[in-house]
Amino acid sequence: MAREDEATVAVTELYRGHALGLMRLALMMVGDRATAEDVVQEAFLGLYRRWSNVQDRAKALTYVRSAVLNGCRSALRRRRRPFRGEHLPPVWSAEAQVMVGEERAEVMVALHRLPVRQREALVLRYFAELSERETAEAMGISSGTVKSTTSRALAALGRILEGER
């Protein structure tokens, strides 16, 4: 199989299995769907372009996840206005929409008030359900830093949410 074909097959398989989750991760980080989609597409395109340079193909997902986080950081730096979006999940009933929608909106706004690194740690650990080691790899930091950053982020998020009530 030619290298180009190998890259196409491998990256397509990875995309099919993980693009939606990475899109959700990016959405949590940047707050709007269009930017999240762009970030994820660029991450997969970068992997495809560099496929022949990837030493450990088993870590391709870690590479893409890190690229998504870096893309989110870049998008947030370029953004001139603060996050004002509202992320609303699918709703099963009108009552659920009212109850869950307001709480989720509060949490999303509070989450976007955190420093980027703290937001990344929380999203990766609790939304993407990554282990401390996987979170550390994605963020390019140590596991101990993940623990302390997550702890500080949870405390700050609690203070923000308490202040809004």
PDB file of C-alpha atoms in Angstrom:
ATOM      1  CA  MET A   1       0.000   0.000   0.000  1.00  0.00           C
ATOM      2  CA  ALA A   2       1.374   3.414  -0.910  1.00  0.00           C
ATOM      3  CA  ARG A   3       2.167   5.856   1.902  1.00  0.00           C
ATOM      4  CA  GLU A   4      -0.548   8.233   0.745  1.00  0.00           C
ATOM      5  CA  ASP A   5      -3.130   5.429   0.807  1.00  0.00           C
ATOM      6  CA  GLU A   6      -1.942   4.317   4.243  1.00  0.00           C
ATOM      7  CA  ALA A   7      -2.317   7.857   5.587  1.00  0.00           C
ATOM      8  CA  THR A   8      -5.770   8.193   4.041  1.00  0.00           C
ATOM      9  CA  VAL A   9      -7.009   4.929   5.538  1.00  0.00           C
ATOM     10  CA  ALA A  10      -5.482   5.535   8.982  1.00  0.00           C
ATOM     11  CA  VAL A  11      -6.583   9.154   9.352  1.00  0.00           C
ATOM     12  CA  THR A  12     -10.062   8.406   7.983  1.00  0.00           C
ATOM     13  CA  GLU A  13     -10.491   5.591  10.501  1.00  0.00           C
ATOM     14  CA  LEU A  14      -9.312   7.839  13.324  1.00  0.00           C
ATOM     15  CA  TYR A  15     -11.639  10.607  12.126  1.00  0.00           C
ATOM     16  CA  ARG A  16     -14.662   8.313  12.006  1.00  0.00           C
ATOM     17  CA  GLY A  17     -13.998   7.072  15.516  1.00  0.00           C
ATOM     18  CA  HIS A  18     -13.087  10.316  17.250  1.00  0.00           C
ATOM     19  CA  ALA A  19     -14.131  13.423  15.302  1.00  0.00           C
ATOM     20  CA  LEU A  20     -17.437  13.876  17.119  1.00  0.00           C
ATOM     21  CA  GLY A  21     -15.850  13.664  20.559  1.00  0.00           C
ATOM     22  CA  LEU A  22     -13.086  16.056  19.537  1.00  0.00           C
ATOM     23  CA  MET A  23     -15.696  18.412  18.081  1.00  0.00           C
ATOM     24  CA  ARG A  24     -17.491  18.419  21.435  1.00  0.00           C
ATOM     25  CA  LEU A  25     -14.196  19.038  23.209  1.00  0.00           C
ATOM     26  CA  ALA A  26     -13.439  21.987  20.926  1.00  0.00           C
ATOM     27  CA  LEU A  27     -16.966  23.336  21.362  1.00  0.00           C
ATOM     28  CA  MET A  28     -16.550  23.291  25.133  1.00  0.00           C
ATOM     29  CA  MET A  29     -13.275  25.173  24.756  1.00  0.00           C
ATOM     30  CA  VAL A  30     -14.188  27.849  22.189  1.00  0.00           C
ATOM     31  CA  GLY A  31     -17.937  28.138  22.634  1.00  0.00           C
ATOM     32  CA  ASP A  32     -19.082  28.162  19.007  1.00  0.00           C
ATOM     33  CA  ARG A  33     -19.671  25.355  16.573  1.00  0.00           C
ATOM     34  CA  ALA A  34     -18.091  26.870  13.465  1.00  0.00           C
ATOM     35  CA  THR A  35     -14.771  27.529  15.192  1.00  0.00           C
ATOM     36  CA  ALA A  36     -14.849  24.097  16.832  1.00  0.00           C
ATOM     37  CA  GLU A  37     -15.391  22.413  13.465  1.00  0.00           C
ATOM     38  CA  ASP A  38     -12.546  24.407  11.896  1.00  0.00           C
ATOM     39  CA  VAL A  39     -10.167  23.523  14.721  1.00  0.00           C
ATOM     40  CA  VAL A  40     -10.911  19.797  14.471  1.00  0.00           C
ATOM     41  CA  GLN A  41     -10.628  19.759  10.680  1.00  0.00           C
ATOM     42  CA  GLU A  42      -7.264  21.529  10.859  1.00  0.00           C
ATOM     43  CA  ALA A  43      -6.021  19.042  13.453  1.00  0.00           C
ATOM     44  CA  PHE A  44      -6.892  16.053  11.257  1.00  0.00           C
ATOM     45  CA  LEU A  45      -5.463  17.751   8.183  1.00  0.00           C
ATOM     46  CA  GLY A  46      -2.232  18.350  10.083  1.00  0.00           C
ATOM     47  CA  LEU A  47      -2.097  14.670  11.081  1.00  0.00           C
ATOM     48  CA  TYR A  48      -2.660  13.601   7.483  1.00  0.00           C
ATOM     49  CA  ARG A  49       0.066  15.905   6.192  1.00  0.00           C
ATOM     50  CA  ARG A  50       2.546  14.669   8.811  1.00  0.00           C
ATOM     51  CA  TRP A  51       1.537  10.993   8.804  1.00  0.00           C
ATOM     52  CA  SER A  52       4.878   9.830   7.430  1.00  0.00           C
ATOM     53  CA  ASN A  53       6.620  11.613  10.341  1.00  0.00           C
ATOM     54  CA  VAL A  54       4.460  10.057  13.067  1.00  0.00           C
ATOM     55  CA  GLN A  55       6.803   7.743  14.971  1.00  0.00           C
ATOM     56  CA  ASP A  56       4.275   5.984  17.212  1.00  0.00           C
ATOM     57  CA  ARG A  57       1.060   5.536  15.247  1.00  0.00           C
ATOM     58  CA  ALA A  58      -0.662   4.264  18.398  1.00  0.00           C
ATOM     59  CA  LYS A  59      -0.406   7.814  19.776  1.00  0.00           C
ATOM     60  CA  ALA A  60      -2.066   9.435  16.760  1.00  0.00           C
ATOM     61  CA  LEU A  61      -5.188  10.227  18.806  1.00  0.00           C
ATOM     62  CA  THR A  62      -3.053  11.917  21.453  1.00  0.00           C
ATOM     63  CA  TYR A  63      -1.417  13.982  18.699  1.00  0.00           C
ATOM     64  CA  VAL A  64      -4.794  15.036  17.259  1.00  0.00           C
ATOM     65  CA  ARG A  65      -6.206  15.830  20.712  1.00  0.00           C
ATOM     66  CA  SER A  66      -3.193  18.044  21.449  1.00  0.00           C
ATOM     67  CA  ALA A  67      -3.568  19.712  18.060  1.00  0.00           C
ATOM     68  CA  VAL A  68      -7.235  20.422  18.829  1.00  0.00           C
ATOM     69  CA  LEU A  69      -6.298  22.003  22.165  1.00  0.00           C
ATOM     70  CA  ASN A  70      -3.590  24.100  20.527  1.00  0.00           C
ATOM     71  CA  GLY A  71      -6.039  25.157  17.819  1.00  0.00           C
ATOM     72  CA  CYS A  72      -8.552  26.164  20.493  1.00  0.00           C
ATOM     73  CA  ARG A  73      -5.881  28.205  22.285  1.00  0.00           C
ATOM     74  CA  SER A  74      -5.016  29.977  19.040  1.00  0.00           C
ATOM     75  CA  ALA A  75      -8.665  30.656  18.247  1.00  0.00           C
ATOM     76  CA  LEU A  76      -9.234  32.105  21.712  1.00  0.00           C
ATOM     77  CA  ARG A  77      -6.165  34.341  21.406  1.00  0.00           C
ATOM     78  CA  ARG A  78      -7.411  35.673  18.053  1.00  0.00           C
ATOM     79  CA  ARG A  79     -10.871  36.310  19.424  1.00  0.00           C
ATOM     80  CA  ARG A  80     -11.402  39.952  20.306  1.00  0.00           C
ATOM     81  CA  ARG A  81     -14.612  39.532  22.217  1.00  0.00           C
ATOM     82  CA  PRO A  82     -15.210  37.318  25.247  1.00  0.00           C
ATOM     83  CA  PHE A  83     -17.307  34.176  25.129  1.00  0.00           C
ATOM     84  CA  ARG A  84     -20.989  35.003  25.241  1.00  0.00           C
ATOM     85  CA  GLY A  85     -22.387  31.886  23.628  1.00  0.00           C
ATOM     86  CA  GLU A  86     -24.851  29.551  25.123  1.00  0.00           C
ATOM     87  CA  HIS A  87     -24.389  25.811  24.776  1.00  0.00           C
ATOM     88  CA  LEU A  88     -27.673  23.982  25.085  1.00  0.00           C
ATOM     89  CA  PRO A  89     -27.792  20.186  25.026  1.00  0.00           C
ATOM     90  CA  PRO A  90     -30.469  18.109  23.290  1.00  0.00           C
ATOM     91  CA  VAL A  91     -33.663  18.187  25.329  1.00  0.00           C
ATOM     92  CA  TRP A  92     -36.167  15.426  25.932  1.00  0.00           C
ATOM     93  CA  SER A  93     -39.083  17.546  27.210  1.00  0.00           C
ATOM     94  CA  ALA A  94     -40.079  21.149  27.752  1.00  0.00           C
ATOM     95  CA  GLU A  95     -39.690  20.760  31.521  1.00  0.00           C
ATOM     96  CA  ALA A  96     -36.208  19.287  31.123  1.00  0.00           C
ATOM     97  CA  GLN A  97     -35.249  22.114  28.782  1.00  0.00           C
ATOM     98  CA  VAL A  98     -36.131  24.730  31.359  1.00  0.00           C
ATOM     99  CA  MET A  99     -34.467  22.957  34.288  1.00  0.00           C
ATOM    100  CA  VAL A 100     -31.360  21.661  32.565  1.00  0.00           C
ATOM    101  CA  GLY A 101     -30.948  24.485  30.078  1.00  0.00           C
ATOM    102  CA  GLU A 102     -30.563  27.219  32.668  1.00  0.00           C
ATOM    103  CA  GLU A 103     -28.102  25.250  34.795  1.00  0.00           C
ATOM    104  CA  ARG A 104     -25.994  24.192  31.822  1.00  0.00           C
ATOM    105  CA  ALA A 105     -25.920  27.710  30.463  1.00  0.00           C
ATOM    106  CA  GLU A 106     -24.691  28.984  33.852  1.00  0.00           C
ATOM    107  CA  VAL A 107     -21.994  26.322  33.999  1.00  0.00           C
ATOM    108  CA  MET A 108     -20.858  27.000  30.412  1.00  0.00           C
ATOM    109  CA  VAL A 109     -20.581  30.731  31.054  1.00  0.00           C
ATOM    110  CA  ALA A 110     -18.735  30.089  34.317  1.00  0.00           C
ATOM    111  CA  LEU A 111     -16.451  27.585  32.596  1.00  0.00           C
ATOM    112  CA  HIS A 112     -15.508  30.208  30.023  1.00  0.00           C
ATOM    113  CA  ARG A 113     -14.596  32.643  32.780  1.00  0.00           C
ATOM    114  CA  LEU A 114     -11.810  30.312  33.911  1.00  0.00           C
ATOM    115  CA  PRO A 115      -8.282  30.690  32.551  1.00  0.00           C
ATOM    116  CA  VAL A 116      -7.802  28.569  29.410  1.00  0.00           C
ATOM    117  CA  ARG A 117      -5.488  26.052  31.086  1.00  0.00           C
ATOM    118  CA  GLN A 118      -7.944  25.412  33.926  1.00  0.00           C
ATOM    119  CA  ARG A 119     -10.825  25.080  31.461  1.00  0.00           C
ATOM    120  CA  GLU A 120      -8.774  22.600  29.404  1.00  0.00           C
ATOM    121  CA  ALA A 121      -8.024  20.482  32.454  1.00  0.00           C
ATOM    122  CA  LEU A 122     -11.683  20.309  33.498  1.00  0.00           C
ATOM    123  CA  VAL A 123     -12.980  19.605  30.012  1.00  0.00           C
ATOM    124  CA  LEU A 124     -10.438  16.873  29.371  1.00  0.00           C
ATOM    125  CA  ARG A 125     -10.837  15.192  32.769  1.00  0.00           C
ATOM    126  CA  TYR A 126     -14.595  15.419  33.275  1.00  0.00           C
ATOM    127  CA  PHE A 127     -16.151  15.961  29.852  1.00  0.00           C
ATOM    128  CA  ALA A 128     -13.787  13.903  27.685  1.00  0.00           C
ATOM    129  CA  GLU A 129     -13.267  11.498  30.628  1.00  0.00           C
ATOM    130  CA  LEU A 130      -9.513  11.225  30.098  1.00  0.00           C
ATOM    131  CA  SER A 131      -7.254   9.856  32.793  1.00  0.00           C
ATOM    132  CA  GLU A 132      -4.758  12.153  34.500  1.00  0.00           C
ATOM    133  CA  ARG A 133      -1.992  10.684  32.328  1.00  0.00           C
ATOM    134  CA  GLU A 134      -3.967  11.168  29.104  1.00  0.00           C
ATOM    135  CA  THR A 135      -4.884  14.720  30.127  1.00  0.00           C
ATOM    136  CA  ALA A 136      -1.230  15.447  30.886  1.00  0.00           C
ATOM    137  CA  GLU A 137      -0.183  14.136  27.472  1.00  0.00           C
ATOM    138  CA  ALA A 138      -2.851  16.170  25.678  1.00  0.00           C
ATOM    139  CA  MET A 139      -1.950  19.368  27.534  1.00  0.00           C
ATOM    140  CA  GLY A 140       1.804  18.778  27.459  1.00  0.00           C
ATOM    141  CA  ILE A 141       2.169  18.973  31.252  1.00  0.00           C
ATOM    142  CA  SER A 142       2.891  16.564  34.112  1.00  0.00           C
ATOM    143  CA  SER A 143       0.239  14.482  35.883  1.00  0.00           C
ATOM    144  CA  GLY A 144       0.900  16.417  39.086  1.00  0.00           C
ATOM    145  CA  THR A 145       0.193  19.670  37.279  1.00  0.00           C
ATOM    146  CA  VAL A 146      -3.051  18.184  35.974  1.00  0.00           C
ATOM    147  CA  LYS A 147      -4.085  17.367  39.556  1.00  0.00           C
ATOM    148  CA  SER A 148      -3.287  20.812  40.925  1.00  0.00           C
ATOM    149  CA  THR A 149      -4.756  22.651  37.929  1.00  0.00           C
ATOM    150  CA  THR A 150      -7.959  20.604  38.118  1.00  0.00           C
ATOM    151  CA  SER A 151      -8.252  21.224  41.844  1.00  0.00           C
ATOM    152  CA  ARG A 152      -7.806  24.980  41.429  1.00  0.00           C
ATOM    153  CA  ALA A 153     -10.224  25.010  38.498  1.00  0.00           C
ATOM    154  CA  LEU A 154     -12.951  23.212  40.443  1.00  0.00           C
ATOM    155  CA  ALA A 155     -12.531  25.605  43.361  1.00  0.00           C
ATOM    156  CA  ALA A 156     -12.665  28.630  41.048  1.00  0.00           C
ATOM    157  CA  LEU A 157     -15.682  27.261  39.189  1.00  0.00           C
ATOM    158  CA  GLY A 158     -17.467  26.748  42.497  1.00  0.00           C
ATOM    159  CA  ARG A 159     -16.715  30.336  43.551  1.00  0.00           C
ATOM    160  CA  ILE A 160     -17.956  31.688  40.209  1.00  0.00           C
ATOM    161  CA  LEU A 161     -21.182  29.688  40.370  1.00  0.00           C
ATOM    162  CA  GLU A 162     -21.804  30.632  44.010  1.00  0.00           C
ATOM    163  CA  GLY A 163     -21.306  34.290  43.158  1.00  0.00           C
ATOM    164  CA  GLU A 164     -23.913  34.105  40.397  1.00  0.00           C
ATOM    165  CA  ARG A 165     -26.649  32.688  42.623  1.00  0.00           C
TER     166      ARG A 165
END
